[in-house]
Short mmCIF file of C-alpha atoms in Angstrom, two decimals:
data_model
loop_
_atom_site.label_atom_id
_atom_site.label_comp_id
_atom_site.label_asym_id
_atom_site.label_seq_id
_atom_site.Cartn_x
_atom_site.Cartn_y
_atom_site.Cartn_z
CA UNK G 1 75.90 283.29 -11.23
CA UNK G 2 72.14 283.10 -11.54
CA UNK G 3 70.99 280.21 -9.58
CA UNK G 4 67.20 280.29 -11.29
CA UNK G 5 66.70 281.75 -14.58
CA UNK G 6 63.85 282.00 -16.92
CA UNK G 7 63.68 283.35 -20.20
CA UNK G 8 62.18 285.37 -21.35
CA UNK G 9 61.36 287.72 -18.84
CA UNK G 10 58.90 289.65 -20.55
CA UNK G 11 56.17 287.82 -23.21
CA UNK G 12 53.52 289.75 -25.56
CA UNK G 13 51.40 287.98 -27.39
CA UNK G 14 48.26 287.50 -28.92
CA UNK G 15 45.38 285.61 -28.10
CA UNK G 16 45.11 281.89 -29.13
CA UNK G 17 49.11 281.63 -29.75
CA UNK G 18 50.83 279.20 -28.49
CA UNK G 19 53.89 279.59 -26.05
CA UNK G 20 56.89 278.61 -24.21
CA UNK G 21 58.98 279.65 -20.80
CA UNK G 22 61.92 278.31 -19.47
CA UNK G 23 63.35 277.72 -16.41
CA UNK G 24 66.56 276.45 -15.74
CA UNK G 25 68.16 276.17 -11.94
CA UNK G 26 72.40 275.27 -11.57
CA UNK G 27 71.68 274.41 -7.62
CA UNK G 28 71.94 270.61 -8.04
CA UNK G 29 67.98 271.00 -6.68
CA UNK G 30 65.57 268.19 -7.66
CA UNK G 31 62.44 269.83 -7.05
CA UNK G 32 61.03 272.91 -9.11
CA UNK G 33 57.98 274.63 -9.34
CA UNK G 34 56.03 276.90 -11.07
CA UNK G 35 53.97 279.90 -9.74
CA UNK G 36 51.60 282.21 -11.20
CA UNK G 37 50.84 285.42 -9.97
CA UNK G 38 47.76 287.29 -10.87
CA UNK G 39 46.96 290.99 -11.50
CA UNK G 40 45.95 291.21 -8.16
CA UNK G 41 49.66 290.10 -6.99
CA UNK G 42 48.28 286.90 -5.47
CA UNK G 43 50.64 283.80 -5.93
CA UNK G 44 49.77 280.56 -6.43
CA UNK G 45 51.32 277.08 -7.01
CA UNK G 46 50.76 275.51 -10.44
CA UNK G 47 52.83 272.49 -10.41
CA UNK G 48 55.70 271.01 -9.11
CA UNK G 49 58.19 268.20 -10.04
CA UNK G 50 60.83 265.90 -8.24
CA UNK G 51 62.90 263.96 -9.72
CA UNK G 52 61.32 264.73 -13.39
CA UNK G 53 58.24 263.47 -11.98
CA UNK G 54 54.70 265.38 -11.63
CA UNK G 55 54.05 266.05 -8.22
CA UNK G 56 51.33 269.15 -7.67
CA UNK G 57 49.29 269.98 -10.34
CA UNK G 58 46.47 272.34 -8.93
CA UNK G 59 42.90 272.49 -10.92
CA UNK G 60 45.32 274.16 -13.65
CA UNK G 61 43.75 274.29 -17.46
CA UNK G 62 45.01 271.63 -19.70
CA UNK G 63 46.17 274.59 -22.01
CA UNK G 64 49.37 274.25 -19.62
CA UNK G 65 51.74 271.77 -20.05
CA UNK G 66 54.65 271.29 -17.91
CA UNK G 67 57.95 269.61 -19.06
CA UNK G 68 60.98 268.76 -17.76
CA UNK G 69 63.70 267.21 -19.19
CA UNK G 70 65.68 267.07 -16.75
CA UNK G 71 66.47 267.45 -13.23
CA UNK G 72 67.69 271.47 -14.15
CA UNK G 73 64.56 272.51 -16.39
CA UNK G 74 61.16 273.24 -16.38
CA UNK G 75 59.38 274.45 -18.60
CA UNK G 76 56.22 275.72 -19.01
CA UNK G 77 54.21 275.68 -22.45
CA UNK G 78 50.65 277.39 -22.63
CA UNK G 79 48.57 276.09 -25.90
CA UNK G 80 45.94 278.44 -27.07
CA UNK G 81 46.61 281.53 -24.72
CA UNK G 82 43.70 283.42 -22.91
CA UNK G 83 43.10 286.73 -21.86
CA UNK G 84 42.96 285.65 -18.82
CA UNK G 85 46.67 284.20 -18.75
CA UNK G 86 48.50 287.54 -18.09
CA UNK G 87 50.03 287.30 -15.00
CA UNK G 88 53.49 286.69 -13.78
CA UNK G 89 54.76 283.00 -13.76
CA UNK G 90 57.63 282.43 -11.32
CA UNK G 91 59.79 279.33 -11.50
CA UNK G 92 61.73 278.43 -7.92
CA UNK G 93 63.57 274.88 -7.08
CA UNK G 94 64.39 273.38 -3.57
CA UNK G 95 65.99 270.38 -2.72
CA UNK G 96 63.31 267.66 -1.50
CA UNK G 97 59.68 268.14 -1.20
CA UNK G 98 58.94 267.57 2.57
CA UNK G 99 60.48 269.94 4.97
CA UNK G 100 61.58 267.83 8.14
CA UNK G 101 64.39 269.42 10.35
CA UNK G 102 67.19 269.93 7.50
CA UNK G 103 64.81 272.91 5.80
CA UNK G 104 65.84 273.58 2.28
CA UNK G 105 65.00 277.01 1.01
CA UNK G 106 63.13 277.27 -1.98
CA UNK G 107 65.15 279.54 -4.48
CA UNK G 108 62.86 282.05 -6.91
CA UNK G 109 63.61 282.68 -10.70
CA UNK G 110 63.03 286.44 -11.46
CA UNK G 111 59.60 285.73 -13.04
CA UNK G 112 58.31 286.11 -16.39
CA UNK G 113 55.27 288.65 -17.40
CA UNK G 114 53.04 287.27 -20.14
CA UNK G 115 50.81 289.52 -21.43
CA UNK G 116 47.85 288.89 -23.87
CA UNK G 117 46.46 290.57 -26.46
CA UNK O 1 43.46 272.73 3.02
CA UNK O 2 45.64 275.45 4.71
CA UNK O 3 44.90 278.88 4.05
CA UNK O 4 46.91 282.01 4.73
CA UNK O 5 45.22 285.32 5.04
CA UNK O 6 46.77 289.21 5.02
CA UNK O 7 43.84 291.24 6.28
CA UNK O 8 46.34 294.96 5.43
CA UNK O 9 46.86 295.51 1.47
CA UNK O 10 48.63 298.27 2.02
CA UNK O 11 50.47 300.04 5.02
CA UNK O 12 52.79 302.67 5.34
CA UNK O 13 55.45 304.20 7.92
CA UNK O 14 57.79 306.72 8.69
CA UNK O 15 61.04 306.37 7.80
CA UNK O 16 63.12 305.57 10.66
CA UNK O 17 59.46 304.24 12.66
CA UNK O 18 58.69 300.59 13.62
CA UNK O 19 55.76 298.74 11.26
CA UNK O 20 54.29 294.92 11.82
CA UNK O 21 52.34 293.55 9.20
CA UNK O 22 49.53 291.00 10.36
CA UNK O 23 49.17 287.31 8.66
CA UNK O 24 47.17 284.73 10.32
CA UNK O 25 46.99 281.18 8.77
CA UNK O 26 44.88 278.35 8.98
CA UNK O 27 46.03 274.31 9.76
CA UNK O 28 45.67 271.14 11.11
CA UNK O 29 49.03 270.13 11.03
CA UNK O 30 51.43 270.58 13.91
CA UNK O 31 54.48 271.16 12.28
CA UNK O 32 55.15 273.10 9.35
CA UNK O 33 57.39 276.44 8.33
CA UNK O 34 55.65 279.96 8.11
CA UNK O 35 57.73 282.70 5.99
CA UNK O 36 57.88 286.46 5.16
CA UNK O 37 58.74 286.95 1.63
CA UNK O 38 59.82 290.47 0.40
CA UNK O 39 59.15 291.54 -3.49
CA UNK O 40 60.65 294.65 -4.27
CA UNK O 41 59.26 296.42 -7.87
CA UNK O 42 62.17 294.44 -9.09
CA UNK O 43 59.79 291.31 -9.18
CA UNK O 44 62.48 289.39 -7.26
CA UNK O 45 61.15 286.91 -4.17
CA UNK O 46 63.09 287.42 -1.34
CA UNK O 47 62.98 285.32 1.39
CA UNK O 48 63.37 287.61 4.89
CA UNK O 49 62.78 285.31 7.60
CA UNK O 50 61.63 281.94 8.39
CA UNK O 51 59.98 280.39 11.42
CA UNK O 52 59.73 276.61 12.55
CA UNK O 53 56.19 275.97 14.01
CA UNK O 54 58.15 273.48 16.61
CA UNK O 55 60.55 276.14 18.14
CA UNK O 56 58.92 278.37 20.44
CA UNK O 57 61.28 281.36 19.80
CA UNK O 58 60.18 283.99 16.92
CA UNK O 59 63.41 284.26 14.38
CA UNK O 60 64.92 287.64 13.98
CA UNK O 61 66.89 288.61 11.31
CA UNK O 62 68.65 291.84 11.83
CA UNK O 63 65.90 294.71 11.73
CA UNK O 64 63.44 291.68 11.28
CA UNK O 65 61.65 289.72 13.36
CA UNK O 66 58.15 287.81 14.06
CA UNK O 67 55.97 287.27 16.18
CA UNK O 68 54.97 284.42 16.17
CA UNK O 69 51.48 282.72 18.16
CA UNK O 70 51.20 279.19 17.45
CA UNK O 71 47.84 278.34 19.33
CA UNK O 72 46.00 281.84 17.78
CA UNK O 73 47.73 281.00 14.85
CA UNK O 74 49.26 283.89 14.27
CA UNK O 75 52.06 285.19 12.27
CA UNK O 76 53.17 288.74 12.05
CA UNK O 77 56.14 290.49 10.50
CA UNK O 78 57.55 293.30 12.44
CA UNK O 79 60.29 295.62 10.60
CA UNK O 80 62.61 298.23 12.88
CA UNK O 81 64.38 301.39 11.79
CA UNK O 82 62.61 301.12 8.21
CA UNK O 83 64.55 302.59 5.56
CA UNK O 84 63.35 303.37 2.13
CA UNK O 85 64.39 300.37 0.53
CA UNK O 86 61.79 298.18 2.75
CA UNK O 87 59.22 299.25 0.36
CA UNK O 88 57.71 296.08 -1.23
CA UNK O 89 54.97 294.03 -1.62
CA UNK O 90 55.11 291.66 1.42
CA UNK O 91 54.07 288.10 1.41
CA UNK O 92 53.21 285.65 4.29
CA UNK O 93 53.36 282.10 3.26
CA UNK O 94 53.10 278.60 4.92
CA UNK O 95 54.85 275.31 3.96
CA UNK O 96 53.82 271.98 5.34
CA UNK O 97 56.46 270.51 7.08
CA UNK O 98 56.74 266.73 6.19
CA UNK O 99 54.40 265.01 3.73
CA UNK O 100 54.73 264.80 -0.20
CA UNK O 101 54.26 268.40 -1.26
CA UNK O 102 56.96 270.94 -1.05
CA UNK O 103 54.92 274.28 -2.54
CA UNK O 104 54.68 277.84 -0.59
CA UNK O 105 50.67 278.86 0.27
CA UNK O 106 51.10 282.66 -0.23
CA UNK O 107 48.53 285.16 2.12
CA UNK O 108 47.85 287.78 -0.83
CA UNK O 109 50.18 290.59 0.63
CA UNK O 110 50.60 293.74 1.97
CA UNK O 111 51.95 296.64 0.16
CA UNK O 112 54.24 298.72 2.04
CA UNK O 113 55.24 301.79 1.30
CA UNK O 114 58.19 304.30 3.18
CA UNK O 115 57.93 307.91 3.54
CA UNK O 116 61.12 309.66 3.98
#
């Protein structure tokens, strides 16, 4: 059983469309997260959610709206798309936000490539 | 802010041979996690090892293991016996460890490549 998923995994489109990912985790996890990673392979946190709640949300355009309607999901929608927004967006849950002694792993989706025309 | 820095994009070894990979990281915290992630062309994040800033011995995992320097703040990956399917874009990354934020801080990796 996959315990992140996103769909889809690959995403061609063209410039100024509008677009959706999802991500969907069975872990019983209440934090998720999503990641972008440039051409460059560099990997970066975009947001991140506990408890259906906005937690991170790191200088990223307002084009990107995160939403999750649940606990299991987040998703990922991208208004107006860019050039500049091809990359690979990762989606990855973990149980709590701080780390303490009782570390909880944070579990990786298999990544979606968006590419813009 | 914490920053994590990879000074090798690429490296490469002998099948067979020993390889560390470098990472150093910058903090003011005392505690927090430090990580080698593995991402085969596949895409996939692996997770390889993990280290706890408050326990003074480096992890190993099988033909993995750090070395790891808290006050030079250093973090390096060292892989034994490489075999071909170590070849992957390897990530250092740093997590805080209490506080409100959860997220990885990726170095920007090293590529590693096998020759049989």
């Amino acid at each position: 059983d996959t315990a992140v998923s996103q769909t889809p995994k690959y995403l061609v489109t063209q410039m100024g469309n509008d677009k959706s990912i999802k991500c969907e985790q069975n872990l019983g996890h209440d934090t998720m997260y999503w990641y972008k990673q440039d051409s460059k392979k560099f990997l970066k946190i975009m947001f991140s959610y506990n408890n259906k709640e906005l937690i991170i949300n790191e200088t990223v355009p307002n084009r990107f709206s995160p939403k999750s309607p649940d606990k299991a999901h987040l998703n990922l929608h991208i208004n107006s798309l860019e050039l500049g927004d091809s990359a690979v967006y990762f989606c990855a849950s973990s149980q709590g936000l701080a780390g303490g002694p009782n570390y909880n792993e944070q579990f990786f989706g298999p990544g979606t490539r968006l590419t813009v025309l | 802010a914490q920053t994590v820095t990879q000074s090798q994009p690429e490296m490469s070894v002998q099948e067979a041979e020993t390889v560390t990979l470098s990472c150093t990281y910058d903090t003011s915290e005392s505690d927090y996690y430090l990580f080698w992630y593995k991402q085969p062309p596949s895409r996939q994040m692996i997770l390889v090892i993990r280290q706890e800033a408050y326990k003074q011995q480096n992890a190993t995992e099988n033909r993995f293991s750090v070395n790891f320097q808290k006050a030079a703040k250093s973090f390096s990956l060292k892989i034994s016996d490489s075999q071909l399917g170590d070849a992957a874009m390897y990530f250092c990354a740093y997590r805080n460890y209490g506080g409100s934020q959860g997220n990885l801080i990726f170095g920007k990796g090293t590529k590693l490549s096998v020759k049989p």
